CSV table of N, CA and C in Angstrom, one decimal:
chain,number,residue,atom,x,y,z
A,1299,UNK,N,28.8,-8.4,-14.8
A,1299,UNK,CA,27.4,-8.5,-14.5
A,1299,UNK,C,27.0,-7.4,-13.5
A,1300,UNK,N,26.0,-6.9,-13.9
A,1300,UNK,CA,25.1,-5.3,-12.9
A,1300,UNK,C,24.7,-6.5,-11.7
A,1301,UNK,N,24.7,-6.1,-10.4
A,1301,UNK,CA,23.6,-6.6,-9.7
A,1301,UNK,C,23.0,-5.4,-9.3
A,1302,UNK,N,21.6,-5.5,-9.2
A,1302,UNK,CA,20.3,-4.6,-8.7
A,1302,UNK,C,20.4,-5.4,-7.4
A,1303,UNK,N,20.4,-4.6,-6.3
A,1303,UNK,CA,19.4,-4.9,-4.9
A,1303,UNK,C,19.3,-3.9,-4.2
A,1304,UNK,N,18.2,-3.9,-3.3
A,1304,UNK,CA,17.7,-2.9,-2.5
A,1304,UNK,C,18.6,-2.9,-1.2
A,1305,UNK,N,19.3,-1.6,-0.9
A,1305,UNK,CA,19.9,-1.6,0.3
A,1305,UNK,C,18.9,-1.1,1.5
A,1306,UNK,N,19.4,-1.7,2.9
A,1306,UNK,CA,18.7,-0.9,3.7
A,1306,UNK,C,19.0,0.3,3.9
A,1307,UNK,N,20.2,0.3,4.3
A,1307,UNK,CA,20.6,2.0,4.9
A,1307,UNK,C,22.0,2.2,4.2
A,1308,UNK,N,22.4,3.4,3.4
A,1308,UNK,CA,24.0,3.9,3.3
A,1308,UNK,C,23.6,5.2,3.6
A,1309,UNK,N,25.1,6.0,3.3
A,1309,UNK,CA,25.2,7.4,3.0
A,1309,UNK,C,24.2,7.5,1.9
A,1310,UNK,N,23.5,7.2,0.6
A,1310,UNK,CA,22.4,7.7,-0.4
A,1310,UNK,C,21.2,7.1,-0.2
A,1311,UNK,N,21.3,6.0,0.7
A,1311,UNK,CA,20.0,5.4,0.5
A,1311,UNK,C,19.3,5.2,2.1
A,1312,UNK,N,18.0,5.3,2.2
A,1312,UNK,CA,17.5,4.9,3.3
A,1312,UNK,C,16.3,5.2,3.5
A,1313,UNK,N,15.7,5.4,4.6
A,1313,UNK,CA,13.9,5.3,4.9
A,1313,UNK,C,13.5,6.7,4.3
A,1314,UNK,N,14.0,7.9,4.2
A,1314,UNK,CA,14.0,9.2,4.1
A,1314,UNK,C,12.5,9.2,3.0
A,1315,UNK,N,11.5,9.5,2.9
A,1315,UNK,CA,10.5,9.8,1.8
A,1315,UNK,C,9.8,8.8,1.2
A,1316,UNK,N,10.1,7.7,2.0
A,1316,UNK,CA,9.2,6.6,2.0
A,1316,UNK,C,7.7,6.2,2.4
A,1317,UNK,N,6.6,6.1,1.6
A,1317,UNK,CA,5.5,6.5,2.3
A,1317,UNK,C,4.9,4.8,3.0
A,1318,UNK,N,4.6,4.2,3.6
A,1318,UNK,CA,4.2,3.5,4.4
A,1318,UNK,C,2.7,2.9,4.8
A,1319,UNK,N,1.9,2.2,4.5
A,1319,UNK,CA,0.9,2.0,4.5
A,1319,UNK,C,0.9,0.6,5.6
A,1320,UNK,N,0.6,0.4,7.0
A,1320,UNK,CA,0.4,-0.9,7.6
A,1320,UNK,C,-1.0,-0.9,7.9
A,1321,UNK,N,-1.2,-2.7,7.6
A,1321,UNK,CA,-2.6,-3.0,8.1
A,1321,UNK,C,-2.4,-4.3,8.7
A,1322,UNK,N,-2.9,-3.7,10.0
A,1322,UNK,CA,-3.1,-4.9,11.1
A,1322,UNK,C,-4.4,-5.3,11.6
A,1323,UNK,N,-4.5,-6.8,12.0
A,1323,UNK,CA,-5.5,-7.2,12.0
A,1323,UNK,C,-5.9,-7.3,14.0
A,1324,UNK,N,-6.8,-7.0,14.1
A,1324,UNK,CA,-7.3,-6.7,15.6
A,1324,UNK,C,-7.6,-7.9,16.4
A,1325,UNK,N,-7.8,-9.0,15.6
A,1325,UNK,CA,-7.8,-10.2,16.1
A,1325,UNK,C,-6.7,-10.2,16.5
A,1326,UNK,N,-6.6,-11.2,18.2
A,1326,UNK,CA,-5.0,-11.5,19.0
A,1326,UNK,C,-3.9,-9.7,18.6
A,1327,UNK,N,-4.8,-8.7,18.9
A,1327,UNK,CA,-4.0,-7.5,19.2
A,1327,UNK,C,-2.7,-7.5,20.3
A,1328,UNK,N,-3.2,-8.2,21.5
A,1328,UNK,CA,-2.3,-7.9,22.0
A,1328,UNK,C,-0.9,-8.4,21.7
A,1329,UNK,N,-0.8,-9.2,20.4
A,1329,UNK,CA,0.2,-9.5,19.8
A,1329,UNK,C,0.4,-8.5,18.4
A,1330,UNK,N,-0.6,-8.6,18.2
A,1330,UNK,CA,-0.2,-7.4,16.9
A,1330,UNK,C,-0.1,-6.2,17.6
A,1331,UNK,N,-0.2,-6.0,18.3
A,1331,UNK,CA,-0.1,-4.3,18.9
A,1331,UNK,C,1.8,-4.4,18.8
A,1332,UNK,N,2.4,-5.5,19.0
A,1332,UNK,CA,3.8,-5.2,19.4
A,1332,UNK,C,4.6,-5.6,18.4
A,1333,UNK,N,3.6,-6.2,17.2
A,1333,UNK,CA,4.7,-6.4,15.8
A,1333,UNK,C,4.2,-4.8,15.4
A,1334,UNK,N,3.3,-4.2,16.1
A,1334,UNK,CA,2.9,-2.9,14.8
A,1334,UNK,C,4.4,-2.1,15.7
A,1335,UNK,N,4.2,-2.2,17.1
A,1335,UNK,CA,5.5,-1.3,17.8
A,1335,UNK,C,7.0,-1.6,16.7
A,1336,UNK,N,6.7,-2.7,16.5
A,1336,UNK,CA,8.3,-3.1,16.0
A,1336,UNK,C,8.3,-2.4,14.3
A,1337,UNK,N,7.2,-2.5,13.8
A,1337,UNK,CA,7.7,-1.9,12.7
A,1337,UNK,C,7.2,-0.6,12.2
A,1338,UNK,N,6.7,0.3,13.6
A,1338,UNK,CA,6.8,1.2,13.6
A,1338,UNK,C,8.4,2.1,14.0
A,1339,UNK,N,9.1,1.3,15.0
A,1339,UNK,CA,10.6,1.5,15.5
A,1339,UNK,C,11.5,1.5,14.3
A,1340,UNK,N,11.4,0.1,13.5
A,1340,UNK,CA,12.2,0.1,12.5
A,1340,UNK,C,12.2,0.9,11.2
A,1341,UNK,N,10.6,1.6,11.3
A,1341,UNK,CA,10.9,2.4,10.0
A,1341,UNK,C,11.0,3.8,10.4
A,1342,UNK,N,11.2,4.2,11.7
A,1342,UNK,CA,11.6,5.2,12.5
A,1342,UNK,C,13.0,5.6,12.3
A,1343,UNK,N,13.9,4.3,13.0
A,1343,UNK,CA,15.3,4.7,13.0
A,1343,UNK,C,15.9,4.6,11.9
A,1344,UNK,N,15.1,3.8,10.2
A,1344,UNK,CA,15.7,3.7,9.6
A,1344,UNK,C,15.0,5.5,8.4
A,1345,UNK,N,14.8,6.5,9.2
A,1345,UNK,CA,14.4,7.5,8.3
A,1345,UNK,C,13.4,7.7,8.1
A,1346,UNK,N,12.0,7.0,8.3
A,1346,UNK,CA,11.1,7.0,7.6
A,1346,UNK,C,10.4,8.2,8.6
A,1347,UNK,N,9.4,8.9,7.7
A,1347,UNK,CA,8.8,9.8,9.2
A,1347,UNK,C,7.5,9.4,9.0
A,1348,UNK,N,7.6,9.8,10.3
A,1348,UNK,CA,5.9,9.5,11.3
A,1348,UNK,C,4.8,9.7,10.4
A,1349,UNK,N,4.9,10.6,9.6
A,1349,UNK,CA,4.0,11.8,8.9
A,1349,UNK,C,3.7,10.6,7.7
A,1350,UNK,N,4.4,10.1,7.1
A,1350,UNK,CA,4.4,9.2,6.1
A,1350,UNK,C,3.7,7.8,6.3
A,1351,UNK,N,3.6,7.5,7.3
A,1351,UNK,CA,3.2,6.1,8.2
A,1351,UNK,C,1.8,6.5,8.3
A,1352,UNK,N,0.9,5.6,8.0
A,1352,UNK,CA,-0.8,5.6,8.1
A,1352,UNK,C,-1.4,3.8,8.3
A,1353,UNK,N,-1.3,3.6,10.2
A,1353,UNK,CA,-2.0,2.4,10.0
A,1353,UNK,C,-3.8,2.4,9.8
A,1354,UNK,N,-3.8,1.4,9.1
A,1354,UNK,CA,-5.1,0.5,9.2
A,1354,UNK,C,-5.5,-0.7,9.8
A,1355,UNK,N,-6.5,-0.6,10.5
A,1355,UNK,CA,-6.8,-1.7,11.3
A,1355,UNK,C,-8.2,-2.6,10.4
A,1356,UNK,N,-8.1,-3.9,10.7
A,1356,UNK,CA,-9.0,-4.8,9.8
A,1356,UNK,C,-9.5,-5.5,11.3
A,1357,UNK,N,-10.3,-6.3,11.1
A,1357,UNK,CA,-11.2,-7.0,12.0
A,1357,UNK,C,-10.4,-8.2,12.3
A,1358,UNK,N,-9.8,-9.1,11.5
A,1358,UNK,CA,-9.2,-10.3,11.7
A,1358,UNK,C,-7.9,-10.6,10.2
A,1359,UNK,N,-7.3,-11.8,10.0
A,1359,UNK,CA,-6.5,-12.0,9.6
A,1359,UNK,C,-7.0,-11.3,8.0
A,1360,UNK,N,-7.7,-13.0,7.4
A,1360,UNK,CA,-8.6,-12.8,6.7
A,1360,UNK,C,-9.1,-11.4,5.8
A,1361,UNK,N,-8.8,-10.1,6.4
A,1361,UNK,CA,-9.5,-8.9,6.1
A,1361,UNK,C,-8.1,-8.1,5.4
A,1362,UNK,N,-7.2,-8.7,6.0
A,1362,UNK,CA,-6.0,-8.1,5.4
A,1362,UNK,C,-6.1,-7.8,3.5
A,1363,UNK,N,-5.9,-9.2,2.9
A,1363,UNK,CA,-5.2,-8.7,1.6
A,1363,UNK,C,-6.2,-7.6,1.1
A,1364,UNK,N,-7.6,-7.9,1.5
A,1364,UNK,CA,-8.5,-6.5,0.9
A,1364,UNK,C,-8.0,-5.6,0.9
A,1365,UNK,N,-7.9,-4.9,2.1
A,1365,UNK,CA,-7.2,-3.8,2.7
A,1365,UNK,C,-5.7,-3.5,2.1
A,1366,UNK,N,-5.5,-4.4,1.9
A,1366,UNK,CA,-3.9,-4.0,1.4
A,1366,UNK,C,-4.1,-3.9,-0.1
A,1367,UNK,N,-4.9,-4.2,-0.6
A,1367,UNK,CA,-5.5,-3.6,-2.1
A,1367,UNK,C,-5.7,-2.9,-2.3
A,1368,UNK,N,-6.7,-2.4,-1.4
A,1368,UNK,CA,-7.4,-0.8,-1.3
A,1368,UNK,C,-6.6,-0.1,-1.1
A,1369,UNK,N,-5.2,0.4,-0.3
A,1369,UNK,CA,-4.3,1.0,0.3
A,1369,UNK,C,-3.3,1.0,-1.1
A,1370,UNK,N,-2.7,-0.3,-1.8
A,1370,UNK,CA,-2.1,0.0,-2.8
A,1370,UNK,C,-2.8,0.7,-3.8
A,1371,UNK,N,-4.0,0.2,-4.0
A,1371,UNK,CA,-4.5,1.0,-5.3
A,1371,UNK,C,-4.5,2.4,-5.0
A,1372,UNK,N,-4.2,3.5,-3.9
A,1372,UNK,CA,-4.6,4.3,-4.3
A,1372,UNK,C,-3.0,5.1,-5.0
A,1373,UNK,N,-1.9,4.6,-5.1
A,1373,UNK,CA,-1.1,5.3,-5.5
A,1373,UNK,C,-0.3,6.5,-4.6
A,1374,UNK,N,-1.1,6.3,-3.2
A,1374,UNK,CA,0.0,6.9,-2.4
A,1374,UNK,C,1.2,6.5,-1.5
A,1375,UNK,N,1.0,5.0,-1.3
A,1375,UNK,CA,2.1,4.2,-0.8
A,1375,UNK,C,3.1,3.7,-1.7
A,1376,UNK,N,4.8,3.4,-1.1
A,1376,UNK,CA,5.3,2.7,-1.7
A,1376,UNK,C,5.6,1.3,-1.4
A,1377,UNK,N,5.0,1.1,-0.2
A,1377,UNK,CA,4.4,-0.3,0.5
A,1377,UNK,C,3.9,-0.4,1.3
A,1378,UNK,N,3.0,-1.3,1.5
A,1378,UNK,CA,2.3,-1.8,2.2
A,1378,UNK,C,2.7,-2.9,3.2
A,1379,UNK,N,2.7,-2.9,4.8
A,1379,UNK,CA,3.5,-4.2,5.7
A,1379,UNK,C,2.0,-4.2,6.1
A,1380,UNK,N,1.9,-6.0,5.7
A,1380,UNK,CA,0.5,-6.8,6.3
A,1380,UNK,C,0.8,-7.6,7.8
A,1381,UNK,N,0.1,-7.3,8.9
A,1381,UNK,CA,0.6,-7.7,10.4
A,1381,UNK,C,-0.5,-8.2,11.2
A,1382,UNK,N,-0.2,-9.5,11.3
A,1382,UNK,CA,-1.4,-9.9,12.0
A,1382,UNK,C,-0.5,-11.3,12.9
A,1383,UNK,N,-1.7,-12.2,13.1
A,1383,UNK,CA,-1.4,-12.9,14.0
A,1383,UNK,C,-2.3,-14.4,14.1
A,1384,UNK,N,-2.2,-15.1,13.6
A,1384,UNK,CA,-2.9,-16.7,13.3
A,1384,UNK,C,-2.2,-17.2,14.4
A,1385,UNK,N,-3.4,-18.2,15.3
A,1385,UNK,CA,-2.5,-19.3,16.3
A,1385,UNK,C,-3.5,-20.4,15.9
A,1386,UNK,N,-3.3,-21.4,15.9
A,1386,UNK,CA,-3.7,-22.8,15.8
A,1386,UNK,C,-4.8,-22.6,16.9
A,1387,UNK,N,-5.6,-23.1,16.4
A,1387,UNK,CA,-6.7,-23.5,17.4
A,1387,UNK,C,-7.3,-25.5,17.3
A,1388,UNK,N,-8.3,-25.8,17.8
A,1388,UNK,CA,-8.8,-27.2,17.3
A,1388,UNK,C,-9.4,-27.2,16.4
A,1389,UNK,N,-9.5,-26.5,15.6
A,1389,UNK,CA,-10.5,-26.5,14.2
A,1389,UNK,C,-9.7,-26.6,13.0
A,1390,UNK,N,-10.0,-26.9,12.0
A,1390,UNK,CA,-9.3,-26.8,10.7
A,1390,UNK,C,-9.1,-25.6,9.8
A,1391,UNK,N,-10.0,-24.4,11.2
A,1391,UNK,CA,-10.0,-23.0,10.9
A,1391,UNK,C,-8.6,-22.2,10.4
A,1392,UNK,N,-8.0,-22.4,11.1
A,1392,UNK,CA,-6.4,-22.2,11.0
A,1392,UNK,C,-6.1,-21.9,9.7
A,1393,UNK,N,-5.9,-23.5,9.3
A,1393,UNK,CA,-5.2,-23.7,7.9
A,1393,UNK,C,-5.7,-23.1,7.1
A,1394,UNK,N,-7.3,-23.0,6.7
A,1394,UNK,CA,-8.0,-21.7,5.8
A,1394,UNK,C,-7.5,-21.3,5.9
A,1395,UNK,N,-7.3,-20.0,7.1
A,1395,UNK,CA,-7.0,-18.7,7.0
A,1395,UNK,C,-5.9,-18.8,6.7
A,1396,UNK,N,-4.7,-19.3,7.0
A,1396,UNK,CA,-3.3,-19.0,6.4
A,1396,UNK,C,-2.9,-19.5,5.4
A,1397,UNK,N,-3.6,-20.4,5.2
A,1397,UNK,CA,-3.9,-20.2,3.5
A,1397,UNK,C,-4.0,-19.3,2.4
A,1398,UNK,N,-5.3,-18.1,2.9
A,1398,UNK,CA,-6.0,-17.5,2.2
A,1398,UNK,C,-5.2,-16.1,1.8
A,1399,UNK,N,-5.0,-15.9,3.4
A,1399,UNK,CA,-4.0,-14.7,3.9
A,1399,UNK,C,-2.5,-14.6,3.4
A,1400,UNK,N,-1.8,-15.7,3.0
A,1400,UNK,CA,-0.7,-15.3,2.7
A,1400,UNK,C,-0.8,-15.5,0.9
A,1401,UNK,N,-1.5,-16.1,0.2
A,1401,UNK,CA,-2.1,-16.3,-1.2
A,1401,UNK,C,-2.4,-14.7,-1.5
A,1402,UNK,N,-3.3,-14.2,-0.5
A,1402,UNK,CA,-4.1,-13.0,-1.2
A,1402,UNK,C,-3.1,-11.9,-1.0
A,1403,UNK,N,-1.8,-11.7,0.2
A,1403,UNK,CA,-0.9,-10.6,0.2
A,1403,UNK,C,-0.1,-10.8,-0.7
A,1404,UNK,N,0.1,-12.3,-1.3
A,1404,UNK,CA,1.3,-12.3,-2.3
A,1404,UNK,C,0.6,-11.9,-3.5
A,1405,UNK,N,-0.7,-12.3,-4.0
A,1405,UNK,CA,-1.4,-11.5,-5.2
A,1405,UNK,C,-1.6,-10.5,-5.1
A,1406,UNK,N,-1.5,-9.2,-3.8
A,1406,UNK,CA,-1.4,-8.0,-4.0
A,1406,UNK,C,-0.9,-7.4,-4.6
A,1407,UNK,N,0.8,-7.9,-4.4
A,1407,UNK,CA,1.9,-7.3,-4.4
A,1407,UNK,C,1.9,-7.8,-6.4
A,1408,UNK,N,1.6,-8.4,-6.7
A,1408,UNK,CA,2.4,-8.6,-7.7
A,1408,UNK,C,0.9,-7.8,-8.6
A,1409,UNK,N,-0.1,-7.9,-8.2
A,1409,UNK,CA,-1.4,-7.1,-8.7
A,1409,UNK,C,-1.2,-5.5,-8.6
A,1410,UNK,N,-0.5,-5.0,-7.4
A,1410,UNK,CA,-0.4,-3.5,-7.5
A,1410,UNK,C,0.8,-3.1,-8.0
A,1411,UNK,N,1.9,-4.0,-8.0
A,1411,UNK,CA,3.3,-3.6,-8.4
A,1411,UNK,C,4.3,-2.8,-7.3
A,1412,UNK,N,3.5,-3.2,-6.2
A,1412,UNK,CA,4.7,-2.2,-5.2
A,1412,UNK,C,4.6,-3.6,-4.4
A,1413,UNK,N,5.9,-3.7,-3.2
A,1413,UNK,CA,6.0,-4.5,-2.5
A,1413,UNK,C,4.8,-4.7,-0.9
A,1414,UNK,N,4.3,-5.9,-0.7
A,1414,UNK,CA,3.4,-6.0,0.1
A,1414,UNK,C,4.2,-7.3,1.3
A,1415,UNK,N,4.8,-6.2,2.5
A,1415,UNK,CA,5.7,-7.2,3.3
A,1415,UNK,C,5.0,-8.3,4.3
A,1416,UNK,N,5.0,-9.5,3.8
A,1416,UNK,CA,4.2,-10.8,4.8
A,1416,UNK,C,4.5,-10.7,6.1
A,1417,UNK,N,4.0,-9.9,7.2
A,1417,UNK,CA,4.5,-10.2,8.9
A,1417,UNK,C,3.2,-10.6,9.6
A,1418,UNK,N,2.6,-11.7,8.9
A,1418,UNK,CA,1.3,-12.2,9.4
A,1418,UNK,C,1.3,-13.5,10.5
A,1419,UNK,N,2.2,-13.5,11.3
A,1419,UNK,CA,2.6,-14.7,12.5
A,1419,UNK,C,1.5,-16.0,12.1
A,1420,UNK,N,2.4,-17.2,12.0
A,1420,UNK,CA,1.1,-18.4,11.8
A,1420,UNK,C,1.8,-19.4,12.8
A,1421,UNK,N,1.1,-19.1,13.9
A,1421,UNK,CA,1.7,-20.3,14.5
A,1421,UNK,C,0.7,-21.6,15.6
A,1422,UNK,N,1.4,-22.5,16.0
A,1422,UNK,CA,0.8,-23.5,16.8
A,1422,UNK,C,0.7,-22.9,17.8
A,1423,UNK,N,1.1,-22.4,18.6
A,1423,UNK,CA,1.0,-22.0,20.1
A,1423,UNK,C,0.7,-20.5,20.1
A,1424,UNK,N,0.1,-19.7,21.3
A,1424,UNK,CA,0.5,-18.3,22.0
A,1424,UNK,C,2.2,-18.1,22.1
A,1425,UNK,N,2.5,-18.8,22.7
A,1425,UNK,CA,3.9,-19.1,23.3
A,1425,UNK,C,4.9,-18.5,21.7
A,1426,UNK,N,4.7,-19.1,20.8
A,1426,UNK,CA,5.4,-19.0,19.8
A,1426,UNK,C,5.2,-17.8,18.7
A,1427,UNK,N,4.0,-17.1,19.4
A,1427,UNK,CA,3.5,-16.0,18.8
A,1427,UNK,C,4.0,-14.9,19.6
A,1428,UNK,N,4.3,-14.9,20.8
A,1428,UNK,CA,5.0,-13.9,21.6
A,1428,UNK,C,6.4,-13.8,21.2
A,1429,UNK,N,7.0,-15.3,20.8
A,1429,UNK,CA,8.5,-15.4,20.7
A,1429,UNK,C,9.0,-14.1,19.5
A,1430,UNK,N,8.0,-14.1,18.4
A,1430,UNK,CA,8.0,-13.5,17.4
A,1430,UNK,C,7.6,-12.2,17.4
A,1431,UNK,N,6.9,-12.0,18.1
A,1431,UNK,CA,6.3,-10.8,18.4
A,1431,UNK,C,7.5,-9.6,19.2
A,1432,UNK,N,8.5,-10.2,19.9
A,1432,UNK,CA,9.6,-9.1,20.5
A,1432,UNK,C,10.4,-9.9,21.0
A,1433,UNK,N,9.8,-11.2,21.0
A,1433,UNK,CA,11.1,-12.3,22.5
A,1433,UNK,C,12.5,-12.9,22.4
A,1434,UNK,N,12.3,-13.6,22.4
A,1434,UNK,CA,13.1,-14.9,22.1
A,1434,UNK,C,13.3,-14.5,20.4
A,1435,UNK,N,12.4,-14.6,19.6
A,1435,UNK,CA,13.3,-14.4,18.2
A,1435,UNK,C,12.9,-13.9,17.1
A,1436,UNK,N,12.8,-12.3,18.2
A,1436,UNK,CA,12.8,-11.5,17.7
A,1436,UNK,C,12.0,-10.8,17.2
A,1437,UNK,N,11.2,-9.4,16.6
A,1437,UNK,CA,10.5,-9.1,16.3
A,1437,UNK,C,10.0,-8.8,14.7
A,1438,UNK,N,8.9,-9.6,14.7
A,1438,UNK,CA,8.7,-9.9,13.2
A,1438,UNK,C,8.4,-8.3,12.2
A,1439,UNK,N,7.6,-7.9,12.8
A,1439,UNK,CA,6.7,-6.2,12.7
A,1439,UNK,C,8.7,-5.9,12.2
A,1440,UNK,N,9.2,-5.7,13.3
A,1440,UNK,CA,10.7,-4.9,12.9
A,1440,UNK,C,11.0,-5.5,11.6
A,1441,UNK,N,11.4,-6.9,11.6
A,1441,UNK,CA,11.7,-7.2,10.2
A,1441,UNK,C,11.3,-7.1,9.1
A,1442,UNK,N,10.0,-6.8,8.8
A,1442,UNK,CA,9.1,-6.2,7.7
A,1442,UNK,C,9.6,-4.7,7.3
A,1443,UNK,N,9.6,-4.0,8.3
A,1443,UNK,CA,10.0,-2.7,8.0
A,1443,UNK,C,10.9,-2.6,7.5
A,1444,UNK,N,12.3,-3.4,7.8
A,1444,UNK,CA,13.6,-3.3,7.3
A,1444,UNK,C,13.7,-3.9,6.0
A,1445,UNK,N,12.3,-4.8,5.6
A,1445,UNK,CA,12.2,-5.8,4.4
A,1445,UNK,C,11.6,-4.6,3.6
A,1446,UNK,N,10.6,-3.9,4.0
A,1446,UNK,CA,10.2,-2.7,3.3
A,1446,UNK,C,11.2,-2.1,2.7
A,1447,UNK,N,12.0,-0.8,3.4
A,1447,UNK,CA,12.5,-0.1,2.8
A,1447,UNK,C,13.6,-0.7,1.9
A,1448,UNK,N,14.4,-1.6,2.2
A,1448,UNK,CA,15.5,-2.5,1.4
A,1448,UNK,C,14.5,-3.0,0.2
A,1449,UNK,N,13.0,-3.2,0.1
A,1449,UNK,CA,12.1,-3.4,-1.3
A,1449,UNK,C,12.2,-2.3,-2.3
A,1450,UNK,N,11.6,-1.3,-1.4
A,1450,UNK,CA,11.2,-0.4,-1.8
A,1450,UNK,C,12.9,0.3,-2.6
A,1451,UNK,N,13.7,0.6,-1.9
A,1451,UNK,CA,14.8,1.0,-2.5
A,1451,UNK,C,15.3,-0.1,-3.6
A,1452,UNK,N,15.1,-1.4,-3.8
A,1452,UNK,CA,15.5,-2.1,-5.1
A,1452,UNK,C,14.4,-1.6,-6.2
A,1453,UNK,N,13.0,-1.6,-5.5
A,1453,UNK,CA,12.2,-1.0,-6.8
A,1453,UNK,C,12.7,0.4,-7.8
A,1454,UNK,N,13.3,1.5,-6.8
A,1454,UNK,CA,14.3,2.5,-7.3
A,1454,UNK,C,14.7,2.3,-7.9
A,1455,UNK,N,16.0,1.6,-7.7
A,1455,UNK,CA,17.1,1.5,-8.5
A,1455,UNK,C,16.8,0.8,-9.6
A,1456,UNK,N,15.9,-0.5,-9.6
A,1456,UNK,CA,15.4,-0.9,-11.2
A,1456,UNK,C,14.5,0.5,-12.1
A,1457,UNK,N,14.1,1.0,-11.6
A,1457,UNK,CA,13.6,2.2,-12.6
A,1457,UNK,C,11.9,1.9,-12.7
């Protein structure tokens, strides 16, 4: 049996000429400001260059999949990481949007054909959005990037 999968990093494979498209949502920045740090770091050390990296900023959660449509379609990325930040509030506002938001990133990806990495935090509390954001467990933005290029390199090797 062949197995195909995307590695992160060896001696032949790694972030090296990867082009990078992130779009973060400005709503609750000061939480997305530090998943963009993290997955700006991880696709740093893992090879990727600066030069190849082009964020976009959207207005709120909601504004993402567009944007990450417009970005895929143009044929210069080989992925797209969507980063944002949902906290529960008293309204039933919430559930919409993380609804909408993680429906319309996963129809990107499979609509443009390149990978579109979900680091959209949906949580009940601030507290649990910081956790994720660098703390306690860890940084989500980082994990996306590392989910990036480990995508991006299985799309390779399938041809």
């Amino acid at each position: 049996m062949r197995v195909l999968e995307g590695k992160l990093v060896d001696e032949k494979v790694n972030g090296k000429g990867i082009k990078v498209a992130i779009v973060a949502a400005r709503f609750n920045e000061f939480i997305v400001s530090k998943l963009i740090s993290g997955a700006e770091d991880g696709l740093l050390r893992h090879n990727v260059s600066e030069e190849d990296i082009d964020l976009a900023w959207v207005p709120g959660a909601f504004e993402i999949p567009v944007a990450c449509k417009k970005l895929a379609g143009t044929g210069r990325y080989d992925v797209v990481i969507a980063l944002g930040a949902v906290i529960r509030g008293a309204t039933s506002h919430y559930d919409y949007v993380c609804a909408e938001v993680s429906k319309g990133v996963a129809n990107v990806s499979l609509e443009a054909g390149i990978p579109v990495m979900f680091g959209v935090l949906t949580t009940d509390t601030i507290e649990q959005a910081i956790e994720r954001a660098g703390t306690k467990a860890g940084n989500k933005g980082y994990e996306c990037a590392e989910g990036a290029i480990e995508m991006v390199n299985l799309f390779r090797n399938v041809g």
